[in-house]
Amino acid sequence: MSQTQTQVAIIGGGPAGLLLSQRLHLEGIRSVVIERQSREHVLERIRAGVLEWGSVEVLRDSGVGQRMDLEGHVHDGTGIVWGGEHRLSLNTRAAVGRPMMAYGQTNITEDLYNALDARGASIIDSAEDVTLHGLDTSNPRVTYDKNGARQELECEFVAGCDGFHGVSRESIPRNVRTEYEKNYPFGWLGIMSETPPLDEIIYANSDRGFALCSQRNPMLSRYYIQCDLDANLNDWPDERFWEELKVRFPQDISASIVTGTSIEKSIAPLRSFVSEPMSYGRLFLAGDAAHIVPPTGAKGLNLAISDVFYLSRALACFYREGEERFLRDYSETALRRVWGAARFSWWLTNLLHRFPDQTTFDLRAQEQELGYLAQSESYMKAVCEQYAGLPFED
Ligand code: FAS
Ligand code: PHB
């Protein structure tokens, strides 16, 4: 078995792992990224599309904001329509002074890979059987198979950025972990089409279920409709998708939707999940490895970025000043923001979707809350500050 050394072993080459590698590099801290899939596989994933302004600033501060600033779509308001005729705007710039940015996660991952490649960063992809050892010691190790040969990476810290199905969270003893989970009785059927998007991102609460019109660039649109958990993509040819999407919006909006051939189509289940604590010995979790939120609030990717902001600050403080305070407080600090976003995403999912067991009372309560949000300045401000993303803690 060949041995190598580094300061921080990063498990997972998605947005969290790549951004952490980049931020540690800027602090002069060495790391190795170990990714299970091929790079092509990672870059084929189509996921998030909306960034909080705090995330925009972290990406710029990390030296990977150039293309985002050129191609991203800064917008002040996000629409919500309901009851076939009512509508409101979550105008975050007006309410809390922070706009939002539409810029796809795929682009962010590409920008990060380009930055890491430009400095010859150590990224090991297609790594198999990744296993973490000695997490409760000061010299943890990571073993993995690469091209059929067992490898060992000695390190001082392990960052678990390997998503919900990764190995890191499960490497924390079960009697140490507390998991909070809620599974929703529906999924999102999403498509990407090379068509001009609407001017703004709009959520719909309709009697046929939730729908969302979003965007990636002036010729790339992203759309979603709430679907049954057992929905089959084969039952959803493009024509059926477009017809269903349009009936869930008021006529003036659906008439503006430019349809076209889908270039990607997928169904994602919705889940709320938080695992506590987010650290164990020399292991620190960041991103989906520790938490999952329903995409309704556009929080998943943004939480991964805020976790990485906190973790990179904590590791920089340790290596620069020998100060362990931020490492010791990392889990509690990150979890305060995680739970804020998890609760908000749960709340907005309940407000905008149709649930099988909903009563007529539930539906009237949804309508009343949307109407109250539309006319209450204080309620609107409270919702906008959460949609825009709460400020990071010092
Ligand atoms: P990721 O899952 O992106 O990356 C983890 C990486 O670790 C992967 O590349 C994986 O291959 C690798 N890995 C896994 N196990 C490993 C192992 N044992 N060893 C080494 N590597 C391993 N968020 C939004 O805000 N809006 C959305 O619309 C949205 N849509 C989504 C749709 C889907 C289908 C999914 C799954 C998520 C969606 N999300 C959305 C959330 C998503 O954007 C995540 O929050 C984001 O990818 C989090 O990034 P990471 O924490 O890096 O995790
Ligand atoms: C997206 O553009 O993919 C998107 C936008 C807003 C959401 C979720 C996903 O809440």
Short mmCIF file of C-alpha atoms and ligand atoms in Angstrom, two decimals:
data_model
loop_
_atom_site.label_atom_id
_atom_site.label_comp_id
_atom_site.label_asym_id
_atom_site.label_seq_id
_atom_site.Cartn_x
_atom_site.Cartn_y
_atom_site.Cartn_z
CA MET A 1 0.00 0.00 0.00
CA SER A 2 1.50 3.36 -1.04
CA GLN A 3 1.37 6.15 1.56
CA THR A 4 0.99 9.88 1.07
CA GLN A 5 0.53 12.74 3.52
CA THR A 6 -1.41 15.99 3.61
CA GLN A 7 -2.89 18.36 6.20
CA VAL A 8 -6.58 18.01 5.32
CA ALA A 9 -8.13 15.01 3.55
CA ILE A 10 -11.34 16.14 1.80
CA ILE A 11 -13.81 13.35 1.05
CA GLY A 12 -16.03 14.31 -1.89
CA GLY A 13 -15.42 16.41 -5.00
CA GLY A 14 -18.78 18.19 -5.17
CA PRO A 15 -19.26 21.91 -4.45
CA ALA A 16 -18.48 21.59 -0.72
CA GLY A 17 -15.27 19.59 -1.15
CA LEU A 18 -13.94 21.62 -4.05
CA LEU A 19 -14.72 24.97 -2.40
CA LEU A 20 -13.05 23.84 0.83
CA SER A 21 -9.93 22.82 -1.09
CA GLN A 22 -9.87 26.23 -2.75
CA ARG A 23 -10.32 28.19 0.48
CA LEU A 24 -7.71 26.15 2.33
CA HIS A 25 -5.25 26.73 -0.51
CA LEU A 26 -5.74 30.49 -0.17
CA GLU A 27 -4.73 30.07 3.48
CA GLY A 28 -1.65 28.04 2.56
CA ILE A 29 -3.15 24.80 3.87
CA ARG A 30 -2.49 21.62 1.89
CA SER A 31 -5.36 19.24 1.07
CA VAL A 32 -6.21 16.26 -1.11
CA VAL A 33 -9.71 15.76 -2.57
CA ILE A 34 -10.84 12.13 -2.82
CA GLU A 35 -13.89 11.66 -5.07
CA ARG A 36 -15.73 8.37 -5.67
CA GLN A 37 -17.03 9.19 -9.15
CA SER A 38 -15.31 10.27 -12.34
CA ARG A 39 -15.11 14.00 -13.01
CA GLU A 40 -17.47 13.61 -15.97
CA HIS A 41 -20.05 12.02 -13.68
CA VAL A 42 -19.77 14.84 -11.15
CA LEU A 43 -20.09 17.50 -13.87
CA GLU A 44 -23.11 15.79 -15.45
CA ARG A 45 -25.22 16.40 -12.32
CA ILE A 46 -27.86 19.13 -12.68
CA ARG A 47 -28.96 20.50 -9.33
CA ALA A 48 -29.20 23.88 -7.66
CA GLY A 49 -29.65 27.19 -9.38
CA VAL A 50 -30.15 30.00 -6.85
CA LEU A 51 -27.45 31.63 -4.69
CA GLU A 52 -27.86 33.74 -1.58
CA TRP A 53 -25.76 36.92 -1.66
CA GLY A 54 -23.62 35.54 1.15
CA SER A 55 -22.75 32.62 -1.14
CA VAL A 56 -21.94 35.00 -4.01
CA GLU A 57 -19.52 36.85 -1.73
CA VAL A 58 -17.84 33.63 -0.54
CA LEU A 59 -17.34 32.46 -4.14
CA ARG A 60 -15.87 35.85 -5.11
CA ASP A 61 -13.66 35.83 -1.99
CA SER A 62 -12.50 32.33 -2.98
CA GLY A 63 -11.34 33.58 -6.39
CA VAL A 64 -13.97 31.66 -8.38
CA GLY A 65 -16.61 34.35 -8.97
CA GLN A 66 -15.49 35.69 -12.35
CA ARG A 67 -17.80 33.63 -14.63
CA MET A 68 -20.61 33.88 -12.10
CA ASP A 69 -20.41 37.68 -12.27
CA LEU A 70 -20.38 37.54 -16.07
CA GLU A 71 -23.11 34.93 -16.64
CA GLY A 72 -25.14 34.89 -13.41
CA HIS A 73 -28.52 36.64 -13.24
CA VAL A 74 -28.83 39.03 -10.30
CA HIS A 75 -32.48 39.52 -9.37
CA ASP A 76 -34.32 41.40 -6.65
CA GLY A 77 -37.58 39.50 -6.53
CA THR A 78 -38.89 35.95 -6.70
CA GLY A 79 -42.57 35.47 -7.48
CA ILE A 80 -45.18 33.29 -5.80
CA VAL A 81 -48.58 32.73 -7.48
CA TRP A 82 -51.56 30.92 -6.01
CA GLY A 83 -55.28 30.40 -6.49
CA GLY A 84 -54.92 30.87 -10.24
CA GLU A 85 -54.85 34.68 -9.93
CA HIS A 86 -53.06 35.91 -6.79
CA ARG A 87 -49.39 36.77 -6.79
CA LEU A 88 -46.69 38.32 -4.60
CA SER A 89 -42.98 39.03 -4.89
CA LEU A 90 -40.34 38.08 -2.35
CA ASN A 91 -38.34 41.23 -3.09
CA THR A 92 -35.28 40.52 -0.95
CA ARG A 93 -33.39 43.65 -2.07
CA ALA A 94 -36.28 45.92 -1.02
CA ALA A 95 -36.95 44.01 2.21
CA VAL A 96 -33.43 43.27 3.49
CA GLY A 97 -31.04 44.96 1.03
CA ARG A 98 -29.72 41.71 -0.48
CA PRO A 99 -30.55 40.46 -4.02
CA MET A 100 -30.30 36.84 -5.21
CA MET A 101 -28.18 35.33 -7.99
CA ALA A 102 -29.33 32.68 -10.47
CA TYR A 103 -26.24 30.66 -11.43
CA GLY A 104 -26.24 26.87 -11.83
CA GLN A 105 -24.43 24.51 -9.47
CA THR A 106 -22.96 22.75 -12.49
CA ASN A 107 -21.23 25.99 -13.48
CA ILE A 108 -19.96 26.49 -9.93
CA THR A 109 -18.52 22.97 -9.91
CA GLU A 110 -16.86 23.60 -13.29
CA ASP A 111 -15.43 26.92 -12.05
CA LEU A 112 -14.03 25.20 -8.97
CA TYR A 113 -12.50 22.32 -10.93
CA ASN A 114 -10.86 24.86 -13.26
CA ALA A 115 -9.41 26.79 -10.31
CA LEU A 116 -8.06 23.62 -8.68
CA ASP A 117 -6.60 22.36 -11.97
CA ALA A 118 -4.95 25.75 -12.57
CA ARG A 119 -2.90 25.31 -9.37
CA GLY A 120 -2.29 21.58 -9.82
CA ALA A 121 -4.44 20.68 -6.81
CA SER A 122 -4.47 17.04 -5.78
CA ILE A 123 -7.82 15.53 -6.80
CA ILE A 124 -8.18 11.76 -6.78
CA ASP A 125 -11.33 10.71 -8.64
CA SER A 126 -12.81 7.27 -9.20
CA ALA A 127 -11.58 6.33 -5.71
CA GLU A 128 -13.25 3.16 -4.40
CA ASP A 129 -13.90 1.78 -0.94
CA VAL A 130 -12.94 5.02 0.80
CA THR A 131 -12.53 4.29 4.51
CA LEU A 132 -11.77 6.67 7.40
CA HIS A 133 -9.53 5.60 10.27
CA GLY A 134 -8.35 7.07 13.59
CA LEU A 135 -10.81 9.97 13.59
CA ASP A 136 -10.54 10.19 17.38
CA THR A 137 -6.74 10.52 17.22
CA SER A 138 -4.50 13.43 16.13
CA ASN A 139 -3.35 11.53 13.03
CA PRO A 140 -6.37 10.18 11.17
CA ARG A 141 -5.92 8.22 7.94
CA VAL A 142 -7.95 7.62 4.79
CA THR A 143 -7.58 4.42 2.75
CA TYR A 144 -9.04 3.88 -0.71
CA ASP A 145 -8.60 1.83 -3.87
CA LYS A 146 -7.33 3.53 -6.99
CA ASN A 147 -6.79 1.53 -10.20
CA GLY A 148 -7.00 -1.65 -8.14
CA ALA A 149 -4.23 -0.69 -5.69
CA ARG A 150 -4.88 0.14 -2.01
CA GLN A 151 -3.71 3.63 -1.06
CA GLU A 152 -3.29 5.31 2.32
CA LEU A 153 -3.43 9.06 2.98
CA GLU A 154 -2.12 10.26 6.34
CA CYS A 155 -3.55 13.60 7.43
CA GLU A 156 -4.30 15.87 10.39
CA PHE A 157 -7.99 16.52 9.64
CA VAL A 158 -10.71 14.88 7.54
CA ALA A 159 -13.45 16.99 5.93
CA GLY A 160 -16.53 14.89 5.15
CA CYS A 161 -17.95 16.57 2.03
CA ASP A 162 -19.28 13.37 0.47
CA GLY A 163 -23.00 14.09 0.40
CA PHE A 164 -25.97 12.23 1.81
CA HIS A 165 -24.84 8.79 0.59
CA GLY A 166 -21.21 9.24 1.55
CA VAL A 167 -19.06 7.38 4.07
CA SER A 168 -18.18 10.28 6.41
CA ARG A 169 -21.36 10.75 8.43
CA GLU A 170 -21.62 6.98 8.90
CA SER A 171 -18.04 7.00 10.26
CA ILE A 172 -19.29 8.84 13.35
CA PRO A 173 -20.35 6.17 15.88
CA ARG A 174 -24.14 5.72 15.81
CA ASN A 175 -24.42 6.34 19.57
CA VAL A 176 -22.78 9.74 19.05
CA ARG A 177 -25.09 10.80 16.22
CA THR A 178 -28.66 12.13 16.52
CA GLU A 179 -30.54 12.19 13.22
CA TYR A 180 -33.68 14.24 12.47
CA GLU A 181 -35.58 13.22 9.34
CA LYS A 182 -38.80 14.02 7.52
CA ASN A 183 -39.67 12.46 4.14
CA TYR A 184 -42.28 14.21 1.96
CA PRO A 185 -45.00 12.23 0.10
CA PHE A 186 -44.08 13.65 -3.30
CA GLY A 187 -41.06 14.49 -5.51
CA TRP A 188 -40.02 17.12 -8.03
CA LEU A 189 -39.97 16.29 -11.73
CA GLY A 190 -37.45 18.69 -13.24
CA ILE A 191 -36.42 19.43 -16.82
CA MET A 192 -33.82 21.60 -18.48
CA SER A 193 -34.55 23.11 -21.91
CA GLU A 194 -32.52 25.31 -24.24
CA THR A 195 -35.26 27.94 -24.33
CA PRO A 196 -35.43 31.53 -23.04
CA PRO A 197 -36.61 31.57 -19.42
CA LEU A 198 -39.19 33.85 -17.85
CA ASP A 199 -37.87 37.19 -16.58
CA GLU A 200 -38.11 36.03 -12.98
CA ILE A 201 -38.14 32.86 -10.87
CA ILE A 202 -41.74 32.02 -9.96
CA TYR A 203 -43.16 29.41 -7.56
CA ALA A 204 -46.76 28.24 -7.98
CA ASN A 205 -49.18 26.78 -5.44
CA SER A 206 -51.95 25.36 -7.64
CA ASP A 207 -54.80 22.92 -7.05
CA ARG A 208 -52.82 20.44 -9.18
CA GLY A 209 -49.69 20.84 -7.08
CA PHE A 210 -46.48 22.87 -6.85
CA ALA A 211 -44.58 24.16 -9.89
CA LEU A 212 -41.49 26.33 -10.41
CA CYS A 213 -40.12 28.32 -13.34
CA SER A 214 -36.39 29.01 -13.02
CA GLN A 215 -33.39 29.67 -15.21
CA ARG A 216 -29.68 29.14 -15.81
CA ASN A 217 -28.91 31.68 -18.57
CA PRO A 218 -30.76 33.62 -21.34
CA MET A 219 -31.05 30.40 -23.38
CA LEU A 220 -31.31 27.76 -20.66
CA SER A 221 -34.43 27.25 -18.54
CA ARG A 222 -35.11 25.01 -15.55
CA TYR A 223 -38.66 23.94 -14.66
CA TYR A 224 -40.16 21.69 -11.98
CA ILE A 225 -43.56 20.23 -11.15
CA GLN A 226 -44.54 18.37 -8.00
CA CYS A 227 -45.08 14.70 -8.86
CA ASP A 228 -45.98 11.44 -7.13
CA LEU A 229 -43.12 9.66 -5.41
CA ASP A 230 -43.61 6.67 -7.72
CA ALA A 231 -43.80 8.77 -10.89
CA ASN A 232 -41.97 7.23 -13.84
CA LEU A 233 -40.05 9.41 -16.30
CA ASN A 234 -41.31 7.20 -19.13
CA ASP A 235 -44.83 8.47 -18.37
CA TRP A 236 -43.71 12.07 -18.76
CA PRO A 237 -42.88 12.89 -22.37
CA ASP A 238 -42.05 16.56 -22.91
CA GLU A 239 -45.51 17.41 -24.25
CA ARG A 240 -47.18 16.13 -21.10
CA PHE A 241 -44.71 17.97 -18.88
CA TRP A 242 -45.21 21.33 -20.63
CA GLU A 243 -49.00 20.96 -20.55
CA GLU A 244 -48.97 20.17 -16.81
CA LEU A 245 -46.52 22.95 -16.02
CA LYS A 246 -48.63 25.54 -17.84
CA VAL A 247 -51.94 24.66 -16.17
CA ARG A 248 -50.32 25.24 -12.79
CA PHE A 249 -49.66 28.92 -13.60
CA PRO A 250 -52.06 31.79 -14.38
CA GLN A 251 -52.78 32.22 -18.09
CA ASP A 252 -50.61 35.32 -18.57
CA ILE A 253 -47.56 33.51 -17.14
CA SER A 254 -48.13 30.16 -18.88
CA ALA A 255 -48.54 32.01 -22.19
CA SER A 256 -45.00 33.36 -21.70
CA ILE A 257 -43.39 29.94 -21.13
CA VAL A 258 -41.34 29.00 -24.21
CA THR A 259 -41.42 25.21 -24.56
CA GLY A 260 -38.82 23.04 -26.26
CA THR A 261 -37.11 19.67 -26.20
CA SER A 262 -35.82 18.71 -22.76
CA ILE A 263 -32.04 18.17 -22.55
CA GLU A 264 -32.32 16.73 -19.04
CA LYS A 265 -35.23 15.25 -17.12
CA SER A 266 -35.11 13.78 -13.60
CA ILE A 267 -37.19 13.12 -10.49
CA ALA A 268 -35.82 14.03 -7.05
CA PRO A 269 -37.48 12.95 -3.79
CA LEU A 270 -37.88 15.64 -1.11
CA ARG A 271 -36.40 15.12 2.31
CA SER A 272 -35.50 17.12 5.43
CA PHE A 273 -32.54 15.63 7.27
CA VAL A 274 -30.08 16.89 9.86
CA SER A 275 -27.39 14.83 11.59
CA GLU A 276 -25.86 16.16 14.80
CA PRO A 277 -23.09 16.79 15.68
CA MET A 278 -21.30 17.90 12.48
CA SER A 279 -17.91 16.98 13.92
CA TYR A 280 -16.29 14.00 15.65
CA GLY A 281 -12.64 14.10 16.72
CA ARG A 282 -10.69 15.25 13.63
CA LEU A 283 -13.66 14.69 11.27
CA PHE A 284 -15.75 17.70 10.23
CA LEU A 285 -18.86 17.33 8.04
CA ALA A 286 -19.91 19.98 5.51
CA GLY A 287 -22.82 20.14 3.06
CA ASP A 288 -25.18 17.30 2.22
CA ALA A 289 -23.02 14.89 4.25
CA ALA A 290 -24.64 16.46 7.34
CA HIS A 291 -27.98 17.80 6.13
CA ILE A 292 -30.54 17.71 3.34
CA VAL A 293 -33.30 20.26 2.77
CA PRO A 294 -36.22 20.13 0.30
CA PRO A 295 -35.15 22.34 -2.67
CA THR A 296 -38.22 24.58 -2.20
CA GLY A 297 -36.23 27.20 -0.31
CA ALA A 298 -33.16 26.95 -2.60
CA LYS A 299 -31.00 26.31 0.47
CA GLY A 300 -29.06 23.06 -0.12
CA LEU A 301 -26.13 24.44 -2.03
CA ASN A 302 -26.12 27.65 0.02
CA LEU A 303 -25.80 25.67 3.25
CA ALA A 304 -22.89 23.72 1.78
CA ILE A 305 -21.18 27.04 1.07
CA SER A 306 -21.81 28.45 4.56
CA ASP A 307 -20.53 25.24 6.18
CA VAL A 308 -17.35 25.55 4.11
CA PHE A 309 -17.00 29.22 5.08
CA TYR A 310 -17.10 28.28 8.77
CA LEU A 311 -14.87 25.19 8.41
CA SER A 312 -12.21 26.93 6.31
CA ARG A 313 -12.12 29.79 8.84
CA ALA A 314 -11.74 27.32 11.70
CA LEU A 315 -8.90 25.39 10.02
CA ALA A 316 -7.13 28.63 9.01
CA CYS A 317 -7.30 29.85 12.62
CA PHE A 318 -5.86 26.55 13.85
CA TYR A 319 -2.95 26.46 11.43
CA ARG A 320 -2.21 30.18 11.58
CA GLU A 321 -2.58 30.84 15.31
CA GLY A 322 -2.92 27.41 16.95
CA GLU A 323 -6.35 28.61 18.05
CA GLU A 324 -8.88 25.74 18.29
CA ARG A 325 -11.91 27.85 19.28
CA PHE A 326 -13.57 27.88 15.85
CA LEU A 327 -12.92 24.15 15.39
CA ARG A 328 -14.47 23.44 18.79
CA ASP A 329 -17.50 25.64 18.00
CA TYR A 330 -17.83 24.58 14.34
CA SER A 331 -20.68 22.10 14.76
CA GLU A 332 -22.86 24.37 16.91
CA THR A 333 -22.17 27.43 14.72
CA ALA A 334 -22.93 25.60 11.46
CA LEU A 335 -26.01 23.91 12.91
CA ARG A 336 -27.60 27.23 13.92
CA ARG A 337 -27.63 28.25 10.25
CA VAL A 338 -28.51 24.72 9.08
CA TRP A 339 -31.58 24.54 11.33
CA GLY A 340 -32.66 28.03 10.29
CA ALA A 341 -32.61 26.96 6.63
CA ALA A 342 -34.06 23.51 7.36
CA ARG A 343 -37.05 24.98 9.18
CA PHE A 344 -37.58 27.62 6.48
CA SER A 345 -37.42 25.01 3.70
CA TRP A 346 -39.90 22.78 5.58
CA TRP A 347 -42.24 25.74 6.12
CA LEU A 348 -42.15 26.88 2.45
CA THR A 349 -42.63 23.28 1.26
CA ASN A 350 -45.76 22.99 3.42
CA LEU A 351 -47.02 26.35 2.15
CA LEU A 352 -46.64 25.62 -1.57
CA HIS A 353 -47.33 21.91 -2.07
CA ARG A 354 -50.39 19.69 -2.09
CA PHE A 355 -50.27 16.86 0.47
CA PRO A 356 -52.38 13.68 0.04
CA ASP A 357 -53.93 14.04 3.52
CA GLN A 358 -54.70 17.75 3.25
CA THR A 359 -58.20 18.79 4.32
CA THR A 360 -60.20 21.74 2.99
CA PHE A 361 -59.22 23.52 6.18
CA ASP A 362 -55.53 22.99 5.36
CA LEU A 363 -56.05 24.44 1.88
CA ARG A 364 -57.87 27.51 3.19
CA ALA A 365 -55.10 28.01 5.74
CA GLN A 366 -52.51 27.95 2.92
CA GLU A 367 -54.50 30.58 1.01
CA GLN A 368 -54.89 32.75 4.11
CA GLU A 369 -51.16 32.60 4.91
CA LEU A 370 -50.18 33.54 1.36
CA GLY A 371 -52.68 36.41 1.43
CA TYR A 372 -51.31 37.59 4.79
CA LEU A 373 -47.72 37.38 3.47
CA ALA A 374 -48.74 39.49 0.48
CA GLN A 375 -50.11 42.32 2.62
CA SER A 376 -47.96 42.25 5.77
CA GLU A 377 -44.71 44.22 5.53
CA SER A 378 -43.33 42.69 8.73
CA TYR A 379 -44.14 39.10 7.69
CA MET A 380 -42.69 39.75 4.24
CA LYS A 381 -39.47 41.08 5.82
CA ALA A 382 -39.16 38.01 8.03
CA VAL A 383 -39.64 35.65 5.07
CA CYS A 384 -37.31 37.62 2.79
CA GLU A 385 -34.46 37.67 5.31
CA GLN A 386 -34.63 33.87 5.44
CA TYR A 387 -34.99 33.41 1.67
CA ALA A 388 -32.05 35.81 1.13
CA GLY A 389 -30.05 33.87 3.72
CA LEU A 390 -29.22 34.97 7.26
CA PRO A 391 -25.82 36.68 7.69
CA PHE A 392 -22.87 34.47 8.69
CA GLU A 393 -21.86 34.60 12.38
CA ASP A 394 -18.56 36.26 13.33
P1 FAS B 1 -22.77 16.61 -3.27
O1 FAS B 1 -23.68 15.43 -3.10
O2 FAS B 1 -23.02 17.58 -4.37
O3 FAS B 1 -21.26 16.10 -3.49
C1 FAS B 1 -20.77 15.01 -2.73
C2 FAS B 1 -19.68 14.34 -3.55
O4 FAS B 1 -19.12 13.27 -2.77
C3 FAS B 1 -20.22 13.71 -4.83
O5 FAS B 1 -19.45 14.11 -5.93
C4 FAS B 1 -20.12 12.21 -4.58
O6 FAS B 1 -19.82 11.49 -5.76
C5 FAS B 1 -18.96 12.13 -3.60
N1 FAS B 1 -18.99 10.94 -2.75
C6 FAS B 1 -20.05 10.28 -2.25
N2 FAS B 1 -19.65 9.23 -1.51
C7 FAS B 1 -18.28 9.23 -1.53
C8 FAS B 1 -17.28 8.41 -0.96
N3 FAS B 1 -17.60 7.36 -0.18
N4 FAS B 1 -15.97 8.70 -1.20
C9 FAS B 1 -15.65 9.78 -1.97
N5 FAS B 1 -16.56 10.61 -2.55
C10 FAS B 1 -17.85 10.32 -2.32
N6 FAS B 1 -30.15 22.45 -3.84
C11 FAS B 1 -30.69 23.65 -4.14
O7 FAS B 1 -30.36 24.64 -3.47
N7 FAS B 1 -31.60 23.77 -5.17
C12 FAS B 1 -31.97 22.69 -5.94
O8 FAS B 1 -32.78 22.81 -6.85
C13 FAS B 1 -31.42 21.42 -5.67
N8 FAS B 1 -31.75 20.32 -6.43
C14 FAS B 1 -31.21 19.09 -6.11
C15 FAS B 1 -31.53 17.93 -6.86
C16 FAS B 1 -30.99 16.67 -6.52
C17 FAS B 1 -31.35 15.44 -7.33
C18 FAS B 1 -30.10 16.56 -5.41
C19 FAS B 1 -29.53 15.21 -5.01
C20 FAS B 1 -29.77 17.70 -4.68
C21 FAS B 1 -30.32 18.97 -5.02
N9 FAS B 1 -29.99 20.14 -4.32
C22 FAS B 1 -30.51 21.35 -4.59
C23 FAS B 1 -29.06 20.09 -3.25
C24 FAS B 1 -27.67 20.09 -3.83
O9 FAS B 1 -27.49 21.21 -4.63
C25 FAS B 1 -26.72 19.96 -2.69
O10 FAS B 1 -27.07 20.84 -1.63
C26 FAS B 1 -25.30 20.19 -3.08
O11 FAS B 1 -24.98 19.30 -4.12
C27 FAS B 1 -24.45 19.97 -1.84
O12 FAS B 1 -23.13 19.86 -2.23
P2 FAS B 1 -22.16 18.80 -1.49
O13 FAS B 1 -22.36 18.90 -0.04
O14 FAS B 1 -20.83 19.02 -2.10
O15 FAS B 1 -22.73 17.35 -1.87
C1 PHB B 2 -33.39 25.96 -9.61
O1 PHB B 2 -33.23 26.91 -10.41
O2 PHB B 2 -32.97 24.80 -9.83
C2 PHB B 2 -34.16 26.20 -8.33
C3 PHB B 2 -34.61 27.49 -8.04
C4 PHB B 2 -35.29 27.71 -6.85
C5 PHB B 2 -35.51 26.64 -5.99
C6 PHB B 2 -35.05 25.35 -6.28
C7 PHB B 2 -34.37 25.14 -7.47
O3 PHB B 2 -36.17 26.84 -4.81
#
